[in-house]
XYZ file of C-alpha atoms in Angstrom:
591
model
C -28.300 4.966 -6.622
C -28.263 1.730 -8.522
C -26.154 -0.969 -7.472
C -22.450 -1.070 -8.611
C -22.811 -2.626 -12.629
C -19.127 -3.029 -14.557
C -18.624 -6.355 -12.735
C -21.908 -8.062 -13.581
C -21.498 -6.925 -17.618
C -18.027 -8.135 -17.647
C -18.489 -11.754 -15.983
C -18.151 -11.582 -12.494
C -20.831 -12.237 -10.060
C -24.270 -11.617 -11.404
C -27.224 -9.500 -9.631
C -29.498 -11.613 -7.355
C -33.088 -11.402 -8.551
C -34.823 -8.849 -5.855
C -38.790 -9.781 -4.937
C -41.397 -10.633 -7.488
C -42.134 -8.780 -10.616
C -45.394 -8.653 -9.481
C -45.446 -7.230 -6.475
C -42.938 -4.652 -8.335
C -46.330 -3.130 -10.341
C -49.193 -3.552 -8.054
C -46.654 -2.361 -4.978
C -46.435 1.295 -6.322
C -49.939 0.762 -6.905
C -51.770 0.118 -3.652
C -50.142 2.552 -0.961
C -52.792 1.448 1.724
C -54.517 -2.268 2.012
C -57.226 -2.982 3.764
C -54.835 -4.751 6.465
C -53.084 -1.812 7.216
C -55.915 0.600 7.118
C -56.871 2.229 10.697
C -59.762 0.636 12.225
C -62.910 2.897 11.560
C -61.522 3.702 8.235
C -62.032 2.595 4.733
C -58.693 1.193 3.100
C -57.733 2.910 -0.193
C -57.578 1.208 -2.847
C -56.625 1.771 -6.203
C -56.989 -0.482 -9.081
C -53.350 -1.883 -10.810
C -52.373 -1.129 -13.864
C -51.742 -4.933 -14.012
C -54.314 -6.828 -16.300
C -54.676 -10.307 -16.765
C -52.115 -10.616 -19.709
C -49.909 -8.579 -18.291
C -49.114 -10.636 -15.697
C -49.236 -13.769 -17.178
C -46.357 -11.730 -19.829
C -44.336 -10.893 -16.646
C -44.282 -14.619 -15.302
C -42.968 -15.603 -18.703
C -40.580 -12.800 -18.706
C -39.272 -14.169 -15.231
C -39.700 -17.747 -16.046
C -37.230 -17.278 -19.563
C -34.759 -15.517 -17.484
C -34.296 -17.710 -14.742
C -34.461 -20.714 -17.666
C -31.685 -20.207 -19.915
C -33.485 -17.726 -22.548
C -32.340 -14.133 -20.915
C -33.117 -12.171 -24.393
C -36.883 -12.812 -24.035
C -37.251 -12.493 -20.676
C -35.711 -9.365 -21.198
C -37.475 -8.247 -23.858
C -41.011 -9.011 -22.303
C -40.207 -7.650 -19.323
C -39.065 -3.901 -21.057
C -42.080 -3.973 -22.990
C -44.043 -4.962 -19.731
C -42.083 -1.681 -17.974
C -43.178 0.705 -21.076
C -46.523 -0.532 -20.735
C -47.228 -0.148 -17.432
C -44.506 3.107 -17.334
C -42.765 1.042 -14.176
C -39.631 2.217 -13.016
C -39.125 -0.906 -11.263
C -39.914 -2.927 -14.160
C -37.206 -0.745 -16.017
C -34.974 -1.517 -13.586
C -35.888 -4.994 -13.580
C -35.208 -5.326 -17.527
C -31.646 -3.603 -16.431
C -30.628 -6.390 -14.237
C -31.742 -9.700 -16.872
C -29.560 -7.808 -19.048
C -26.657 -7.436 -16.548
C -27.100 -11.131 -15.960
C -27.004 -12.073 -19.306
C -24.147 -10.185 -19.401
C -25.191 -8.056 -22.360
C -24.030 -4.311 -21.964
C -26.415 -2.937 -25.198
C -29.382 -4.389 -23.870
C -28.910 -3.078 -20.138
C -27.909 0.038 -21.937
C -31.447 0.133 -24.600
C -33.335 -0.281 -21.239
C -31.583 2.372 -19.122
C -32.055 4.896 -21.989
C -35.544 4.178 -22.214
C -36.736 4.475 -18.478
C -34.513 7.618 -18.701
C -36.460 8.697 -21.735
C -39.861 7.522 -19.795
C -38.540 9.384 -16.634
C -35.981 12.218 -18.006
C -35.358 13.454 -14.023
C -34.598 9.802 -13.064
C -31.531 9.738 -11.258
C -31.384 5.953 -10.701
C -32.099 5.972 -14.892
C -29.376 7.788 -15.577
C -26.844 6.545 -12.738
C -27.304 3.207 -14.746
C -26.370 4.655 -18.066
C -23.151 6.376 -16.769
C -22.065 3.458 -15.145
C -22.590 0.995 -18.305
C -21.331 3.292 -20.840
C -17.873 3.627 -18.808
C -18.446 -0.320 -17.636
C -18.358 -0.253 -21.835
C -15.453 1.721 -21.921
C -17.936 3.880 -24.571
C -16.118 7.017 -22.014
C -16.745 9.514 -25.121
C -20.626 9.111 -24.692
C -20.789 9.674 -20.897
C -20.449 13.138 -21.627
C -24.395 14.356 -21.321
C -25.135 11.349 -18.612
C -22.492 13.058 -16.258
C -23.602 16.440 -16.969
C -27.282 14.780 -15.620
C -26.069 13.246 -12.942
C -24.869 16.865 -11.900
C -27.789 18.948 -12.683
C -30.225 16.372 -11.204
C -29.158 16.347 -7.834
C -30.568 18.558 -5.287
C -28.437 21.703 -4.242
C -27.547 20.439 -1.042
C -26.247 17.203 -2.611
C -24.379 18.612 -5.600
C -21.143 18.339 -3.737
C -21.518 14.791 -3.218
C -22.438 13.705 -7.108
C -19.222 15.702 -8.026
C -17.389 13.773 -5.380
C -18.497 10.905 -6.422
C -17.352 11.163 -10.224
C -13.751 9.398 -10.077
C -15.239 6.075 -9.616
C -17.258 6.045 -12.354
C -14.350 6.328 -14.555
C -12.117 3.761 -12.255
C -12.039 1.132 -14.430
C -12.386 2.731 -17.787
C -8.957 2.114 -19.889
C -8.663 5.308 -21.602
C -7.830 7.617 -18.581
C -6.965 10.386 -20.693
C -10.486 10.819 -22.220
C -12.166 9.908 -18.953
C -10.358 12.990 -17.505
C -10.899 15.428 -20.745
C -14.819 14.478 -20.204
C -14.439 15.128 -16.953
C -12.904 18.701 -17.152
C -15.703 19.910 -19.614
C -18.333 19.019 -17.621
C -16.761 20.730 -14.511
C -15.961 23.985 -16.251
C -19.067 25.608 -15.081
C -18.198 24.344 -11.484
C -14.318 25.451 -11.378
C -15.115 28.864 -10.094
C -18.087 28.300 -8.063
C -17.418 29.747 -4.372
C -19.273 26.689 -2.975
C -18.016 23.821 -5.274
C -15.316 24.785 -6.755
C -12.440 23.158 -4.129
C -14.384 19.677 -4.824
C -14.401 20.467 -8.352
C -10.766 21.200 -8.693
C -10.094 18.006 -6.467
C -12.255 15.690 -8.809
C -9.608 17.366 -12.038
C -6.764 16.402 -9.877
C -7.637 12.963 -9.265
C -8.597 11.797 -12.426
C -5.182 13.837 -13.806
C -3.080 11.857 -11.465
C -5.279 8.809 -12.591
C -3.829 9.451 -16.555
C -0.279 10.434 -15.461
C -0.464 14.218 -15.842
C 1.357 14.524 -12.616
C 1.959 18.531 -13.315
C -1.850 18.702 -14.138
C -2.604 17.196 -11.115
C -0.491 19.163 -8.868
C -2.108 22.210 -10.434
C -5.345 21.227 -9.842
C -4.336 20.481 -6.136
C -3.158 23.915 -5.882
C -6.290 25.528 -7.639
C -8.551 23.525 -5.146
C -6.556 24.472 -1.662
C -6.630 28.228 -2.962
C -10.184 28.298 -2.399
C -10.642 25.908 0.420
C -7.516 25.185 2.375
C -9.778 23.144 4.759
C -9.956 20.587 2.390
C -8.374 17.145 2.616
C -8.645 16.354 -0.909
C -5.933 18.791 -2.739
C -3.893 17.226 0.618
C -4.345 13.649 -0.681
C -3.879 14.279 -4.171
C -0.447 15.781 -3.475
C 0.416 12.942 -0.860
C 0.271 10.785 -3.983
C 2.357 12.969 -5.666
C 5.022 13.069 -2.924
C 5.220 9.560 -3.501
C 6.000 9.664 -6.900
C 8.660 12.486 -6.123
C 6.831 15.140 -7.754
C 8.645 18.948 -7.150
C 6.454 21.191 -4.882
C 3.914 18.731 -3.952
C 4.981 18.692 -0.637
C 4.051 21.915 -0.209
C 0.611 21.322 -0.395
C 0.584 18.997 1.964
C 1.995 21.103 4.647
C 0.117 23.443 3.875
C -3.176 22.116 4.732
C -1.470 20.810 7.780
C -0.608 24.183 8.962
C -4.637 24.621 9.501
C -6.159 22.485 12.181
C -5.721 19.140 10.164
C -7.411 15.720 10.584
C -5.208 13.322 11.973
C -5.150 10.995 9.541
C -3.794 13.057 6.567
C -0.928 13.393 8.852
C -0.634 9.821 9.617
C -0.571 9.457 5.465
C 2.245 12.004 5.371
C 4.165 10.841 7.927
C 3.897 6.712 6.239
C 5.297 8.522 2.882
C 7.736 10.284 4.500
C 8.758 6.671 6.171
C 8.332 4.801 2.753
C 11.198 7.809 1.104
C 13.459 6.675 4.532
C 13.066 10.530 5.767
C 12.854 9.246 9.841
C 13.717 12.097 11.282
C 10.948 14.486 9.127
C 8.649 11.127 10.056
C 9.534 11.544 13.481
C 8.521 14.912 13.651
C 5.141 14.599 12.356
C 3.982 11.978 14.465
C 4.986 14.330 17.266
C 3.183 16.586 16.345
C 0.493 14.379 15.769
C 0.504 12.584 19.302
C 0.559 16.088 20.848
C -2.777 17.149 18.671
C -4.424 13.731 18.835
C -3.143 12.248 21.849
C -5.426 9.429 21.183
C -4.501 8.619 17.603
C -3.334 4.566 18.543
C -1.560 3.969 14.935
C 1.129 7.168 15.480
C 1.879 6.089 19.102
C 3.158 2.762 17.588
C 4.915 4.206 14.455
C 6.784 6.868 16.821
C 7.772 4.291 19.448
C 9.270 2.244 16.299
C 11.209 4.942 15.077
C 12.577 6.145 18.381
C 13.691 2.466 19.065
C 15.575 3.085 15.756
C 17.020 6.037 17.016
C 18.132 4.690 20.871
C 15.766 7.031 22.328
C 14.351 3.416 24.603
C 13.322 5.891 27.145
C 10.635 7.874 25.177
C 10.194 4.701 23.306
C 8.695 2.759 26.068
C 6.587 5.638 26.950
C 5.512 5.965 23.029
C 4.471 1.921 23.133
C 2.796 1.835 26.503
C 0.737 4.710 25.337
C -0.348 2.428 22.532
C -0.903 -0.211 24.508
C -2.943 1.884 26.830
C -5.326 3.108 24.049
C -6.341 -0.270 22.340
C -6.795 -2.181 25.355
C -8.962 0.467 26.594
C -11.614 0.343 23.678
C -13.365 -2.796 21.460
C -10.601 -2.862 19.216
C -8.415 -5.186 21.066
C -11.026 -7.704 20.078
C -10.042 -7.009 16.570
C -7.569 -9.032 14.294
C -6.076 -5.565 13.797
C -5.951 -4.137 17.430
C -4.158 -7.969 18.270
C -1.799 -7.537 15.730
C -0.940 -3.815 16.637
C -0.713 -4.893 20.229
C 1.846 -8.004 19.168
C 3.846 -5.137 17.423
C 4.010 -3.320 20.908
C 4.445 -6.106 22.754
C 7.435 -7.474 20.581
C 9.160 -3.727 20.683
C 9.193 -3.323 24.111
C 10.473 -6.502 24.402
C 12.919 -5.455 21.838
C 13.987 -2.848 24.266
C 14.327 -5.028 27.146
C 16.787 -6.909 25.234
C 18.924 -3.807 24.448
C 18.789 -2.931 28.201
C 19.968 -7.116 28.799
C 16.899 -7.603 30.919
C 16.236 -10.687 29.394
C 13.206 -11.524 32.886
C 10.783 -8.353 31.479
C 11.499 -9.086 27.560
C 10.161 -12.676 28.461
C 6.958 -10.919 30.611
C 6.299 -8.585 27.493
C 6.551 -11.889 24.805
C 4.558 -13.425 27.097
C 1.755 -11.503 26.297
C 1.745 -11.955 23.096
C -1.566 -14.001 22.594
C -1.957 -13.587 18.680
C -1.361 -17.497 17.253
C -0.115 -15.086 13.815
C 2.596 -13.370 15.564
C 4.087 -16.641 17.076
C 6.874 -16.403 15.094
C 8.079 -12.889 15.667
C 7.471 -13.693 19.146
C 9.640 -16.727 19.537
C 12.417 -15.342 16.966
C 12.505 -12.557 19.789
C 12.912 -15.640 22.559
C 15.161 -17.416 20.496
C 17.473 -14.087 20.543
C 17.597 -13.576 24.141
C 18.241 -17.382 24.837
C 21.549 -16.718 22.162
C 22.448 -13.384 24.127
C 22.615 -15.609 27.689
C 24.894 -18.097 25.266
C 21.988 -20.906 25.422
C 22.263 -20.932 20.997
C 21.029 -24.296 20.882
C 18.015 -23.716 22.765
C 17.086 -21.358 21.011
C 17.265 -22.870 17.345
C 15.246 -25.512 18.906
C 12.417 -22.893 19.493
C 12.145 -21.848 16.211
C 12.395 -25.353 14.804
C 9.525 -26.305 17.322
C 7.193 -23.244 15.870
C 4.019 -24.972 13.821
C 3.703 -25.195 10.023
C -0.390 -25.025 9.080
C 0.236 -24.097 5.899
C 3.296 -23.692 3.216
C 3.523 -19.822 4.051
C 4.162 -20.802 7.389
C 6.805 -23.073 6.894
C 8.431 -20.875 4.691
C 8.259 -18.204 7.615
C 9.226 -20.899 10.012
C 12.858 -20.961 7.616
C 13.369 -17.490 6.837
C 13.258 -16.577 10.931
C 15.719 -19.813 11.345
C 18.040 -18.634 9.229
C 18.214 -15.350 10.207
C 18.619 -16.231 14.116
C 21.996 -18.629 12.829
C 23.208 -15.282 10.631
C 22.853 -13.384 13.375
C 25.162 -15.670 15.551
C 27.233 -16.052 12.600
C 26.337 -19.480 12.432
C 27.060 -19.557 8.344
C 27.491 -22.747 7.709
C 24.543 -23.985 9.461
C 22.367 -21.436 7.700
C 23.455 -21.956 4.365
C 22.955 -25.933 4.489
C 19.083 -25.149 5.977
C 19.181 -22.781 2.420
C 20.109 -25.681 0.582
C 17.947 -28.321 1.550
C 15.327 -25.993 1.438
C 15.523 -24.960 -1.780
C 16.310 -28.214 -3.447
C 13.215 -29.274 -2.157
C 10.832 -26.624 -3.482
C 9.802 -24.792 -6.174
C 12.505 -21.458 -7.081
C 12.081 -19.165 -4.343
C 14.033 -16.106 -5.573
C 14.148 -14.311 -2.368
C 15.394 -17.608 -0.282
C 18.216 -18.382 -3.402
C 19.337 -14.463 -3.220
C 19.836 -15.508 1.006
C 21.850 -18.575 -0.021
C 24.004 -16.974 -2.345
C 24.923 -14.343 0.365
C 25.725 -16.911 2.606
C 27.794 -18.692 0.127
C 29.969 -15.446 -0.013
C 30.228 -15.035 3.628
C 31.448 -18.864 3.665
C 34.527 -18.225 0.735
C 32.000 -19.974 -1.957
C 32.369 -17.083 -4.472
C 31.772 -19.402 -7.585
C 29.036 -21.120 -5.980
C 27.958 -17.084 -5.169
C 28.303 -15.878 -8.392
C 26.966 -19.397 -10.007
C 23.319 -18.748 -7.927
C 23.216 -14.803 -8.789
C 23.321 -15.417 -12.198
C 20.848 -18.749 -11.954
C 18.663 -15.267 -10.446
C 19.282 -13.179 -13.435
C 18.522 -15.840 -15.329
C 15.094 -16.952 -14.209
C 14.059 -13.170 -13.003
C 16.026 -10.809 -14.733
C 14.099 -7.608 -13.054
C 15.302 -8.408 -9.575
C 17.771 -5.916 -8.166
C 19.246 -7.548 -5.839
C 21.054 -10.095 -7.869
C 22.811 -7.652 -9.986
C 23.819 -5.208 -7.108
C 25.161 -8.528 -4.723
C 27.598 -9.682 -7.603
C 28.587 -6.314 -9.003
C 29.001 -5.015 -5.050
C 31.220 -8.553 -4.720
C 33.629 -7.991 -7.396
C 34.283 -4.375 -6.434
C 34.825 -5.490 -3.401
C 37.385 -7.950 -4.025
C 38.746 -4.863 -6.598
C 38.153 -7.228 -10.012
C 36.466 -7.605 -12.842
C 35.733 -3.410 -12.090
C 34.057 -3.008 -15.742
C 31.311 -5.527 -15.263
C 31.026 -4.874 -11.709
C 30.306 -1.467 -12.904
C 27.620 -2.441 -15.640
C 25.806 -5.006 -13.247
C 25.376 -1.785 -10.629
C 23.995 0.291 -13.330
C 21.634 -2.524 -14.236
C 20.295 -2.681 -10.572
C 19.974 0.992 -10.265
C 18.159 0.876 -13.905
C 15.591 -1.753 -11.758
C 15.695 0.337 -8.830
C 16.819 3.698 -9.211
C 16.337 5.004 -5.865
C 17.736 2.556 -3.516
C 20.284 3.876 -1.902
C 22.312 0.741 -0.745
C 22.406 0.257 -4.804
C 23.976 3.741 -4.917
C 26.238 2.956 -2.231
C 27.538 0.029 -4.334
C 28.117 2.246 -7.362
C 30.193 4.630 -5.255
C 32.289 1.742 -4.095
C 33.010 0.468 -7.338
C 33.950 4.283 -8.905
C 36.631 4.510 -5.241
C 37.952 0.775 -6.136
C 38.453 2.618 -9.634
C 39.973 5.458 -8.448
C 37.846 7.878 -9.493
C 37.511 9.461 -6.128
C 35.266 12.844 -6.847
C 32.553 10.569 -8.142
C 32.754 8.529 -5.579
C 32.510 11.117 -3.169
C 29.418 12.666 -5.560
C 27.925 9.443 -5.099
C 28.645 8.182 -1.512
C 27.557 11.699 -0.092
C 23.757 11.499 -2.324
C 23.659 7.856 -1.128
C 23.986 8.563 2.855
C 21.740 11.708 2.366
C 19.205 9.413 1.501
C 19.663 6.862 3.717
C 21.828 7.750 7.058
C 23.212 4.193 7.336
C 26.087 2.694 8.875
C 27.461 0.873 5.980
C 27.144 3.647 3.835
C 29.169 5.743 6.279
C 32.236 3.076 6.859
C 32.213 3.451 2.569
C 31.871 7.620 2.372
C 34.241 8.025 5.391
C 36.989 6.022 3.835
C 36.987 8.087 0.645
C 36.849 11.299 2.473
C 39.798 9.851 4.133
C 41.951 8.615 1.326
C 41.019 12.151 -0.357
C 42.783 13.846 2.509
C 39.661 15.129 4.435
C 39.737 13.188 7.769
C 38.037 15.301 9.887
C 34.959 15.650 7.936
C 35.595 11.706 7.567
C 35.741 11.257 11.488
C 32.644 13.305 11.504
C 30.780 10.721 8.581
C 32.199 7.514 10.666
C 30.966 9.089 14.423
C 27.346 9.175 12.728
C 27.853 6.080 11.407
C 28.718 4.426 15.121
C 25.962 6.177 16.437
C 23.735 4.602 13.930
C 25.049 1.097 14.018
C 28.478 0.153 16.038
C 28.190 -3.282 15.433
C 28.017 -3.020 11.268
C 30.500 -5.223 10.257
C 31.901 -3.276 7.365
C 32.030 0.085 9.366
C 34.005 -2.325 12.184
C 36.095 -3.408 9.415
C 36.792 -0.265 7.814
C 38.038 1.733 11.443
C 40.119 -1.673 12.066
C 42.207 -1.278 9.009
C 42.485 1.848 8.608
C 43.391 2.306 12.642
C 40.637 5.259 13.164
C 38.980 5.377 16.584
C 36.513 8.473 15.543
């Protein structure tokens, strides 16, 4: 198959010149010298097609496209290639063209090697990829259809396979996938090829944004092979995107015997929607049908820190552990950062269990100079549990800064150990100076302005948020902090209101954004939306914070068990949040 050809016509890196041009004719020419000949035989030899002004017409060819003067190179060299009927030299006349980065010539000398060899594959691989490297997707109609036909039974699969990335960079998606579909027709209902047919639809569907075309397609393909992983990933994508009855596609295929990995995949999307407990349950099933699957081991012992199980936790990590140290890929950037991950868990656990000695053995063998700082912000936090605070700020200010990401890094983990130990003030003047010194960091402003709130500052609060809005008027988190703030403090309800719409505009399925909204209709009084609201918010993300909110409207409406019930979930979630802490203080509930 020729080499790759859209990013060569379009001004990236050009083709390197392979071999002489000569050796290109004669080489087809002469299968046996005398050299290689057995001894006791006569070599075979076969005069070339290459005549004394041929060659000296390929030198020049070479010589004006290595000099500056690509058109005549390239137009010697074609002619050479129809003279001598070279499909090397045709190829050759492809590539000056690439370089030059002309598209019409590489396509005029595609078309006519494909027209000097019609059964070509390597001809008319070229052609496909210009036209669509052209974006000319309409004419790629008859190429694909080639590309098809050409290849040999057994390979068929394969070309159709392959079609997608043809058409990966092509800007009209739309007719890329209505090409696409005619061409396949004859294949849709093929015993053999039809699944990988149906698949091909699919993807480029989901490519143009027919997410119902795509799902169809999906479904068409698993009918006749549920085997396949394809209709699996297509709908994986689709579960993303929160498209109805994808999902059941996907566990579909996984009720066969299933690769591991397209579990894996589900189980990540099912982690990126906040689903943990449906996460959970497919990475045990995956650890109990791969057992040696490294990645889930990690992701489960994660997710059952999350959920307090420490003791199948520990055994989830060391399992991990166990599996990358045993094989090459502990030499690995990748296998060191997965086992830094471990390492810094079970430490993690250690810490819960206040056996600060073995959290200090696991950080200790943490060897990964990248990871430093999520090993010493770990350090730092058992050094403040034992009351040595100091100490441990002086850790993290001791951590090196190579480069301006890791100072940044270096800032972000100080200020979150002097949060944590409600060291406010300390935090937000490290904020400051920090960003008076830099260029706008939205992310590290946001972080001051919080902290400005927690110290009383709510103009200086409000007066950053806004400088946010301002400069990045798509970020979220600026809208939902103020709008969250003044329903809080119960004013200003109406534009609290409209700046928690605005966020959920940005971010409509953020559920801590959806929280906010509920808290602002209660502070309103308009308790059955709230309630609407605060119960769709905590069914999509099981949090503590959203629990203290949904329990105390559950209470003021008069339901107080089901409210005891909401806040019990929420201490077993989190019993240190400091608004669920709050909220059973005042209202003198111990659930």
């Amino acid at each position: 198959m020729p080499r790759w050809v859209v990013q060569a016509i379009f001004g990236l890196a050009p083709f390197a010149v392979s071999g002489a041009v000569a050796q290109a004719v004669t080489g087809q020419l002469s299968p046996i010298s005398a050299a290689t000949a057995p001894r006791g035989e006569t070599a075979l030899i076969e005069n070339s097609a290459l005549d004394t002004p041929l060659f000296y017409q390929l030198i020049l060819g070479e010589l004006n496209a290595q000099s500056g003067e690509p058109g005549v190179g390239f137009s010697l060299i074609l002619d050479a290639a129809r003279k001598t009927a070279s499909p090397k030299l045709y190829e050759r006349a492809v590539e000056v063209a690439i370089q030059a980065r002309s598209g019409d010539a590489a396509l005029q000398a595609a078309r006519a090697w494909k027209l000097a060899f019609p059964g070509s594959r390597e001809a008319n691989g070229w052609i496909l990829q210009i036209l669509t490297g052209l974006n000319r997707v309409g004419e790629t109609l008859e190429p694909l259809k080639s590309e098809i036909t050409n290849a040999a039974p057994v390979d068929r699969g394969a070309a159709i396979a392959g079609i997608p990335r043809y058409y990966a960079r092509t800007t009209d998606k739309l007719l890329a996938t209505t090409v696409v579909e005619q061409v396949l027709a004859d294949y849709m209902a093929s015993p053999q090829l039809g699944a990988v047919a149906w698949t091909v639809v699919g993807q480029m569907r989901a490519n143009s944004g027919n997410a119902s075309g795509a799902l169809d397609a999906a479904a068409r393909a698993q009918q006749l092979d549920v085997t396949s992983e394809g209709p699996a990933q297509i709908a994986l994508s689709l579960v993303q995107a929160k498209t109805p009855l994808a999902e059941q596609i996907v566990r579909k295929h996984l009720e066969g015997k299933a690769g591991g990995e397209t579990r894996m995949d589900f189980a990540r999307v099912l982690l990126d929607a906040q689903r943990y407990t449906d996460a959970a349950a497919q990475l045990q099933i995956l650890t109990a049908q791969h057992p040696n699957h490294m990645q889930a081991w990690l992701v489960k012992g994660a997710l059952e820190i999350q959920d307090k199980k420490l003791d199948f936790a520990e055994v989830s990590l060391k399992r991990h552990i166990e599996l990358v140290t045993a094989g090459p890929t502990n030499r690995t950037a990748e296998g060191s950062r997965s086992l830094a991950q471990a390492y810094l868990s079970l430490a993690q656990i250690s810490e819960l269990r206040k056996d600060f000695a073995q959290a200090e053995k696991w950080l200790a063998q943490i060897e990964n100079s990248d990871d430093m700082i999520g090993a010493q912000s770990r350090r730092a936090a058992i050094l403040a549990k034992q009351g040595r605070l100091e100490e441990g700020r002086k850790l993290l200010k001791g951590l090196p800064e190579k480069s301006p990401a890791e100072a940044r890094a270096k800032i972000v983990a100080e200020v979150q150990f002097l949060r944590d130990n409600k060291q406010f003030q300390s935090a937000y003047t490290l904020l400051f100076e920090k960003n008076a010194q830099s260029p706008i960091d939205h992310e590290l402003l946001y972080e001051q302005a919080t902290l400005a709130e927690k110290l009383g500052q709510l103009d200086e609060m409000e007066r950053i948020l806004r400088a946010i809005m301002a400069s990045k008027p798509d970020y979220q988190h600026a809208y939902n902090a103020l709008g969250y703030s003044l329903a809080e403090r119960k004013v200003r309800l109406p534009e609290a209101r409209q700046l928690i719409l605005k966020a959920l505009e940005l971010a409509p399925d953020d559920p801590f954004i959806t929280d906010s909204l509920g808290w602002v209709e209660f502070q309103s009084g308009n308790l059955p939306e709230a309630l609407r609201i605060l119960q769709n918010a905590f069914k999509s993300k099981p949090d503590a914070e959203i629990a203290a909110h949904l329990g105390e409207v559950l209470w003021v409406s008069g339901k107080r068990e089901q409210a005891l019930v909401i806040w019990r979930e929420g201490v077993a979630l989190n019993s240190e949040s400091e608004t669920l802490v709050e909220t059973l203080k005042r209202l003198r509930v111990k659930p």
